[in-house]
mmCIF file of C-alpha atoms in Angstrom:
data_model
loop_
_atom_site.group_PDB
_atom_site.id
_atom_site.type_symbol
_atom_site.label_atom_id
_atom_site.label_comp_id
_atom_site.label_asym_id
_atom_site.label_seq_id
_atom_site.Cartn_x
_atom_site.Cartn_y
_atom_site.Cartn_z
ATOM 1 C CA UNK Q 1 0.000 0.000 0.000
ATOM 2 C CA UNK Q 2 1.414 3.373 -1.036
ATOM 3 C CA UNK Q 3 1.722 5.964 1.735
ATOM 4 C CA UNK Q 4 0.660 9.457 0.731
ATOM 5 C CA UNK Q 5 2.927 12.209 2.106
ATOM 6 C CA UNK Q 6 1.266 14.491 4.618
ATOM 7 C CA UNK Q 7 1.866 17.537 2.452
ATOM 8 C CA UNK Q 8 -0.153 15.906 -0.370
ATOM 9 C CA UNK Q 9 -3.160 14.864 1.684
ATOM 10 C CA UNK Q 10 -6.312 16.888 1.164
ATOM 11 C CA UNK Q 11 -8.222 17.600 4.337
ATOM 12 C CA UNK Q 12 -11.388 19.645 4.126
ATOM 13 C CA UNK Q 13 -11.108 22.930 5.996
ATOM 14 C CA UNK Q 14 -7.330 22.845 6.463
ATOM 15 C CA UNK Q 15 -4.512 24.692 4.743
ATOM 16 C CA UNK Q 16 -1.243 22.907 5.352
ATOM 17 C CA UNK Q 17 2.153 24.610 5.557
ATOM 18 C CA UNK Q 18 4.760 23.849 2.935
ATOM 19 C CA UNK Q 19 6.462 21.268 5.137
ATOM 20 C CA UNK Q 20 3.292 19.217 5.611
ATOM 21 C CA UNK Q 21 1.269 18.629 8.746
ATOM 22 C CA UNK Q 22 2.148 20.367 12.025
ATOM 23 C CA UNK Q 23 4.430 17.976 13.883
ATOM 24 C CA UNK Q 24 5.837 20.197 16.683
ATOM 25 C CA UNK Q 25 9.354 20.036 15.195
ATOM 26 C CA UNK Q 26 8.749 23.027 12.914
ATOM 27 C CA UNK Q 27 11.433 22.233 10.373
ATOM 28 C CA UNK Q 28 9.962 24.997 8.192
ATOM 29 C CA UNK Q 29 11.234 27.604 10.682
ATOM 30 C CA UNK Q 30 14.814 28.813 11.134
ATOM 31 C CA UNK Q 31 16.693 26.680 13.632
ATOM 32 C CA UNK Q 32 16.827 29.412 16.287
ATOM 33 C CA UNK Q 33 13.025 29.793 16.120
ATOM 34 C CA UNK Q 34 12.115 26.122 16.496
ATOM 35 C CA UNK Q 35 10.554 25.158 19.844
ATOM 36 C CA UNK Q 36 12.746 23.102 22.150
ATOM 37 C CA UNK Q 37 11.233 19.739 23.146
ATOM 38 C CA UNK Q 38 11.942 20.034 26.900
ATOM 39 C CA UNK Q 39 13.459 23.392 27.806
ATOM 40 C CA UNK Q 40 14.819 24.178 31.245
ATOM 41 C CA UNK Q 41 14.154 27.401 33.125
ATOM 42 C CA UNK Q 42 16.484 29.493 30.973
ATOM 43 C CA UNK Q 43 15.204 27.802 27.837
ATOM 44 C CA UNK Q 44 11.592 28.469 28.821
ATOM 45 C CA UNK Q 45 12.318 32.156 29.432
ATOM 46 C CA UNK Q 46 14.098 32.415 26.090
ATOM 47 C CA UNK Q 47 11.181 30.660 24.409
ATOM 48 C CA UNK Q 48 8.666 33.070 25.954
ATOM 49 C CA UNK Q 49 10.677 36.078 24.811
ATOM 50 C CA UNK Q 50 10.938 34.654 21.299
ATOM 51 C CA UNK Q 51 7.168 34.097 21.332
ATOM 52 C CA UNK Q 52 6.630 37.805 21.929
ATOM 53 C CA UNK Q 53 8.846 38.697 18.984
ATOM 54 C CA UNK Q 54 7.058 36.221 16.714
ATOM 55 C CA UNK Q 55 3.533 37.363 17.637
ATOM 56 C CA UNK Q 56 3.930 41.098 18.183
ATOM 57 C CA UNK Q 57 5.623 43.180 15.465
ATOM 58 C CA UNK Q 58 5.814 46.095 17.932
ATOM 59 C CA UNK Q 59 8.487 44.290 19.991
ATOM 60 C CA UNK Q 60 11.897 45.826 19.199
ATOM 61 C CA UNK Q 61 14.361 44.672 21.832
ATOM 62 C CA UNK Q 62 14.793 42.048 24.528
ATOM 63 C CA UNK Q 63 14.960 44.654 27.288
ATOM 64 C CA UNK Q 64 11.660 46.118 26.054
ATOM 65 C CA UNK Q 65 10.016 42.695 26.108
ATOM 66 C CA UNK Q 66 11.320 41.910 29.585
ATOM 67 C CA UNK Q 67 10.114 45.178 31.101
ATOM 68 C CA UNK Q 68 7.116 46.405 29.098
ATOM 69 C CA UNK Q 69 4.923 43.371 28.431
ATOM 70 C CA UNK Q 70 2.432 42.746 31.269
ATOM 71 C CA UNK Q 71 1.048 39.680 29.499
ATOM 72 C CA UNK Q 72 4.476 38.056 29.684
ATOM 73 C CA UNK Q 73 4.823 39.013 33.351
ATOM 74 C CA UNK Q 74 1.391 37.547 34.061
ATOM 75 C CA UNK Q 75 2.361 34.218 32.472
ATOM 76 C CA UNK Q 76 5.580 34.022 34.473
ATOM 77 C CA UNK Q 77 3.854 34.842 37.761
ATOM 78 C CA UNK Q 78 1.126 32.317 36.939
ATOM 79 C CA UNK Q 79 3.718 29.579 36.533
ATOM 80 C CA UNK Q 80 5.113 30.244 39.989
ATOM 81 C CA UNK Q 81 1.600 30.379 41.455
ATOM 82 C CA UNK Q 82 0.627 27.171 39.644
ATOM 83 C CA UNK Q 83 3.689 25.391 41.027
ATOM 84 C CA UNK Q 84 2.577 26.412 44.519
ATOM 85 C CA UNK Q 85 -1.006 25.350 43.794
ATOM 86 C CA UNK Q 86 -0.138 21.801 42.714
ATOM 87 C CA UNK Q 87 1.949 21.460 45.903
ATOM 88 C CA UNK Q 88 -1.101 22.423 47.988
ATOM 89 C CA UNK Q 89 0.188 25.885 48.972
ATOM 90 C CA UNK Q 90 -3.192 27.214 47.926
ATOM 91 C CA UNK Q 91 -3.203 30.447 49.911
ATOM 92 C CA UNK Q 92 0.241 31.496 48.722
ATOM 93 C CA UNK Q 93 -0.755 30.631 45.153
ATOM 94 C CA UNK Q 94 -3.924 32.713 45.333
ATOM 95 C CA UNK Q 95 -2.061 35.588 46.974
ATOM 96 C CA UNK Q 96 0.557 35.591 44.233
ATOM 97 C CA UNK Q 97 -2.111 35.496 41.522
ATOM 98 C CA UNK Q 98 -3.851 38.418 43.221
ATOM 99 C CA UNK Q 99 -0.599 40.398 43.233
ATOM 100 C CA UNK Q 100 -0.132 39.530 39.554
ATOM 101 C CA UNK Q 101 -3.632 40.803 38.828
ATOM 102 C CA UNK Q 102 -2.831 44.073 40.592
ATOM 103 C CA UNK Q 103 0.446 44.497 38.705
ATOM 104 C CA UNK Q 104 -0.598 43.357 35.227
ATOM 105 C CA UNK Q 105 -4.389 43.579 34.980
ATOM 106 C CA UNK Q 106 -4.476 39.887 34.077
ATOM 107 C CA UNK Q 107 -6.258 37.444 36.380
ATOM 108 C CA UNK Q 108 -5.207 33.819 35.987
ATOM 109 C CA UNK Q 109 -6.347 31.345 38.614
ATOM 110 C CA UNK Q 110 -3.375 29.269 39.758
ATOM 111 C CA UNK Q 111 -5.416 26.105 39.240
ATOM 112 C CA UNK Q 112 -5.740 26.720 35.503
ATOM 113 C CA UNK Q 113 -3.592 24.766 33.050
ATOM 114 C CA UNK Q 114 -1.690 26.809 30.460
ATOM 115 C CA UNK Q 115 0.618 25.405 27.801
ATOM 116 C CA UNK Q 116 3.790 26.680 26.211
ATOM 117 C CA UNK Q 117 4.319 29.751 24.040
ATOM 118 C CA UNK Q 118 1.044 31.341 25.150
ATOM 119 C CA UNK Q 119 1.091 35.083 24.521
ATOM 120 C CA UNK Q 120 -1.299 37.569 26.132
ATOM 121 C CA UNK Q 121 -1.137 40.754 24.068
ATOM 122 C CA UNK Q 122 -1.841 44.007 25.986
ATOM 123 C CA UNK Q 123 -3.404 41.855 28.694
ATOM 124 C CA UNK Q 124 -5.704 44.228 30.544
ATOM 125 C CA UNK Q 125 -8.951 42.577 31.615
ATOM 126 C CA UNK Q 126 -8.049 38.984 30.739
ATOM 127 C CA UNK Q 127 -9.644 36.445 33.110
ATOM 128 C CA UNK Q 128 -8.841 32.715 33.082
ATOM 129 C CA UNK Q 129 -10.810 30.527 35.482
ATOM 130 C CA UNK Q 130 -9.709 27.728 37.777
ATOM 131 C CA UNK Q 131 -10.560 24.716 35.602
ATOM 132 C CA UNK Q 132 -9.681 26.341 32.267
ATOM 133 C CA UNK Q 133 -7.161 24.567 30.037
ATOM 134 C CA UNK Q 134 -5.169 26.483 27.436
ATOM 135 C CA UNK Q 135 -3.045 24.665 24.866
ATOM 136 C CA UNK Q 136 0.249 25.608 23.246
ATOM 137 C CA UNK Q 137 0.805 28.615 20.965
ATOM 138 C CA UNK Q 138 -2.448 30.340 21.939
ATOM 139 C CA UNK Q 139 -2.733 34.084 21.252
ATOM 140 C CA UNK Q 140 -4.964 36.011 23.666
ATOM 141 C CA UNK Q 141 -5.897 39.661 23.262
ATOM 142 C CA UNK Q 142 -7.155 42.075 25.900
ATOM 143 C CA UNK Q 143 -10.468 41.533 27.665
ATOM 144 C CA UNK Q 144 -10.721 37.801 26.954
ATOM 145 C CA UNK Q 145 -12.698 35.821 29.536
ATOM 146 C CA UNK Q 146 -12.542 32.045 29.944
ATOM 147 C CA UNK Q 147 -15.423 31.769 32.390
ATOM 148 C CA UNK Q 148 -17.593 29.169 34.048
ATOM 149 C CA UNK Q 149 -21.363 28.704 34.114
ATOM 150 C CA UNK Q 150 -21.735 26.502 37.183
ATOM 151 C CA UNK Q 151 -21.394 26.942 40.934
ATOM 152 C CA UNK Q 152 -20.439 23.280 41.424
ATOM 153 C CA UNK Q 153 -16.822 22.292 42.027
ATOM 154 C CA UNK Q 154 -16.460 20.489 38.723
ATOM 155 C CA UNK Q 155 -14.899 21.186 35.340
ATOM 156 C CA UNK Q 156 -16.745 24.420 34.532
ATOM 157 C CA UNK Q 157 -14.364 26.412 32.332
ATOM 158 C CA UNK Q 158 -13.445 25.952 28.661
ATOM 159 C CA UNK Q 159 -10.642 23.965 27.085
ATOM 160 C CA UNK Q 160 -8.730 25.922 24.443
ATOM 161 C CA UNK Q 161 -6.833 23.910 21.838
ATOM 162 C CA UNK Q 162 -3.411 24.535 20.353
ATOM 163 C CA UNK Q 163 -2.875 27.535 18.108
ATOM 164 C CA UNK Q 164 -6.185 29.228 18.930
ATOM 165 C CA UNK Q 165 -6.565 33.009 18.489
ATOM 166 C CA UNK Q 166 -8.947 34.739 20.919
ATOM 167 C CA UNK Q 167 -9.836 38.247 19.755
ATOM 168 C CA UNK Q 168 -10.267 41.286 21.978
ATOM 169 C CA UNK Q 169 -13.107 40.996 24.521
ATOM 170 C CA UNK Q 170 -14.017 37.497 23.353
ATOM 171 C CA UNK Q 171 -15.852 35.470 26.002
ATOM 172 C CA UNK Q 172 -15.845 31.667 26.141
ATOM 173 C CA UNK Q 173 -18.191 30.210 28.748
ATOM 174 C CA UNK Q 174 -18.666 26.745 30.183
ATOM 175 C CA UNK Q 175 -16.840 23.403 29.923
ATOM 176 C CA UNK Q 176 -16.732 23.492 26.135
ATOM 177 C CA UNK Q 177 -13.832 22.811 23.804
ATOM 178 C CA UNK Q 178 -12.403 25.185 21.216
ATOM 179 C CA UNK Q 179 -10.590 23.101 18.615
ATOM 180 C CA UNK Q 180 -7.022 23.513 17.442
ATOM 181 C CA UNK Q 181 -6.229 26.518 15.241
ATOM 182 C CA UNK Q 182 -9.687 28.031 15.682
ATOM 183 C CA UNK Q 183 -10.282 31.792 15.731
ATOM 184 C CA UNK Q 184 -12.771 33.594 17.941
ATOM 185 C CA UNK Q 185 -13.633 37.067 16.692
ATOM 186 C CA UNK Q 186 -13.503 40.168 18.866
ATOM 187 C CA UNK Q 187 -16.534 40.613 21.101
ATOM 188 C CA UNK Q 188 -17.897 37.135 20.441
ATOM 189 C CA UNK Q 189 -19.614 35.126 23.167
ATOM 190 C CA UNK Q 190 -18.977 31.412 22.670
ATOM 191 C CA UNK Q 191 -21.214 28.958 24.541
ATOM 192 C CA UNK Q 192 -20.992 25.913 22.251
ATOM 193 C CA UNK Q 193 -18.038 23.735 21.189
ATOM 194 C CA UNK Q 194 -15.979 25.032 18.267
ATOM 195 C CA UNK Q 195 -14.471 22.617 15.714
ATOM 196 C CA UNK Q 196 -10.824 22.754 14.718
ATOM 197 C CA UNK Q 197 -9.761 25.391 12.181
ATOM 198 C CA UNK Q 198 -13.088 27.224 12.515
ATOM 199 C CA UNK Q 199 -13.828 30.939 12.737
ATOM 200 C CA UNK Q 200 -16.485 32.035 15.228
ATOM 201 C CA UNK Q 201 -18.108 35.478 15.399
ATOM 202 C CA UNK Q 202 -21.201 37.003 16.915
ATOM 203 C CA UNK Q 203 -23.329 36.914 20.060
ATOM 204 C CA UNK Q 204 -23.892 34.086 20.618
ATOM 205 C CA UNK Q 205 -20.889 32.861 18.663
ATOM 206 C CA UNK Q 206 -21.563 31.003 15.420
ATOM 207 C CA UNK Q 207 -19.174 29.181 13.135
ATOM 208 C CA UNK Q 208 -18.984 31.178 9.911
ATOM 209 C CA UNK Q 209 -16.195 29.295 8.167
ATOM 210 C CA UNK Q 210 -13.863 26.359 8.604
ATOM 211 C CA UNK Q 211 -10.654 27.236 6.836
ATOM 212 C CA UNK Q 212 -7.782 27.553 9.285
ATOM 213 C CA UNK Q 213 -4.062 26.934 9.187
ATOM 214 C CA UNK Q 214 -2.320 23.837 10.454
ATOM 215 C CA UNK Q 215 0.917 25.500 11.579
ATOM 216 C CA UNK Q 216 -0.110 26.980 14.924
ATOM 217 C CA UNK Q 217 3.137 28.935 15.301
ATOM 218 C CA UNK Q 218 1.977 31.160 12.439
ATOM 219 C CA UNK Q 219 -1.632 32.137 13.237
ATOM 220 C CA UNK Q 220 -3.855 33.986 10.817
ATOM 221 C CA UNK Q 221 -4.199 37.506 12.242
ATOM 222 C CA UNK Q 222 -6.217 39.090 9.437
ATOM 223 C CA UNK Q 223 -9.049 40.097 11.748
ATOM 224 C CA UNK Q 224 -10.333 42.654 9.257
ATOM 225 C CA UNK Q 225 -11.385 39.755 7.011
ATOM 226 C CA UNK Q 226 -13.698 38.173 9.559
ATOM 227 C CA UNK Q 227 -17.191 37.922 8.065
ATOM 228 C CA UNK Q 228 -20.017 40.104 9.367
ATOM 229 C CA UNK Q 229 -23.008 37.818 9.876
ATOM 230 C CA UNK Q 230 -25.513 40.650 10.282
ATOM 231 C CA UNK Q 231 -24.437 42.425 7.097
ATOM 232 C CA UNK Q 232 -24.336 39.143 5.168
ATOM 233 C CA UNK Q 233 -27.858 38.262 6.316
ATOM 234 C CA UNK Q 234 -29.186 41.704 5.403
ATOM 235 C CA UNK Q 235 -27.540 41.446 1.970
ATOM 236 C CA UNK Q 236 -29.193 38.074 1.344
ATOM 237 C CA UNK Q 237 -32.587 39.414 2.432
ATOM 238 C CA UNK Q 238 -32.151 42.477 0.203
ATOM 239 C CA UNK Q 239 -31.325 40.285 -2.780
ATOM 240 C CA UNK Q 240 -34.358 38.107 -2.058
ATOM 241 C CA UNK Q 241 -36.658 41.122 -1.798
ATOM 242 C CA UNK Q 242 -35.291 42.515 -5.062
ATOM 243 C CA UNK Q 243 -35.945 39.202 -6.804
ATOM 244 C CA UNK Q 244 -39.488 39.021 -5.420
ATOM 245 C CA UNK Q 245 -40.236 42.593 -6.524
ATOM 246 C CA UNK Q 246 -38.988 41.819 -10.022
ATOM 247 C CA UNK Q 247 -41.185 38.716 -10.129
ATOM 248 C CA UNK Q 248 -44.194 40.712 -8.920
ATOM 249 C CA UNK Q 249 -43.615 43.363 -11.585
ATOM 250 C CA UNK Q 250 -43.506 40.653 -14.244
ATOM 251 C CA UNK Q 251 -46.790 39.217 -13.018
ATOM 252 C CA UNK Q 252 -48.427 42.647 -12.947
ATOM 253 C CA UNK Q 253 -47.200 43.380 -16.474
ATOM 254 C CA UNK Q 254 -48.581 40.053 -17.706
ATOM 255 C CA UNK Q 255 -51.979 40.504 -16.047
ATOM 256 C CA UNK Q 256 -52.500 44.172 -17.052
ATOM 257 C CA UNK Q 257 -53.462 43.505 -20.760
ATOM 258 C CA UNK Q 258 -55.839 40.740 -19.714
ATOM 259 C CA UNK Q 259 -57.596 43.024 -17.232
ATOM 260 C CA UNK Q 260 -57.884 45.792 -19.862
ATOM 261 C CA UNK Q 261 -59.370 43.356 -22.382
ATOM 262 C CA UNK Q 262 -61.890 42.101 -19.828
ATOM 263 C CA UNK Q 263 -62.941 45.672 -18.975
ATOM 264 C CA UNK Q 264 -63.404 46.502 -22.687
ATOM 265 C CA UNK Q 265 -65.571 43.418 -23.278
ATOM 266 C CA UNK Q 266 -67.726 44.283 -20.251
ATOM 267 C CA UNK Q 267 -68.173 47.854 -21.478
ATOM 268 C CA UNK Q 268 -69.210 46.637 -24.968
ATOM 269 C CA UNK Q 269 -71.796 44.321 -23.410
ATOM 270 C CA UNK Q 270 -73.536 47.323 -21.879
ATOM 271 C CA UNK Q 271 -73.758 49.118 -25.194
#
């Protein structure tokens, strides 16, 4: 049986990078930009700094990234708080997360699970709940909320897949899953599961297209091309009304001679 190379396989709704399917080795990137399989502390810091450079064109120097990016500071403080949390130092973990919230404007519960190369851009107003799970290479903009919809002590926050982009003020509620490489438009409120490589917009959020990218290290940031569901619906209704009016005019034009002939015959009968 002949094996088809990954780069030649056709998968509906996916656009594969030149090297084939995403395999976490990222051979399509320069060697100094490839993620390390198991980095140590210094390697993790270097990886986080490189993530900022790769996902924010405004970053110009390492010293700027280290001092002027509250989203990066929030991630680092979360990791310390999470390490305390899993060792049952719950109060210290919550206290540290509270200090991080005061310093950065980003609130991440120490019980949440966050993967590698996650970048919180601008950061202010981001809230990530206790049972939330965030995958690798996720890009989060300001005002994003990963919230719960239950008062029970169960899994009540969303699971975000790898390579997901969460637009400004996007809200994802409940123990739902957002698939890998999905995009959630700014201001959307997502309450239902989102398939992989899908784009979601609106309140409540609706899937408007499934056409993502497989390489999660290079997310699609063309937010200006997100479809407007309201405008699209109004356009379709306008086209339908125009077609119905044209059909009505045709019918009226066809019936007018017949009505005139009937009126003439009736008038002649009276004479």
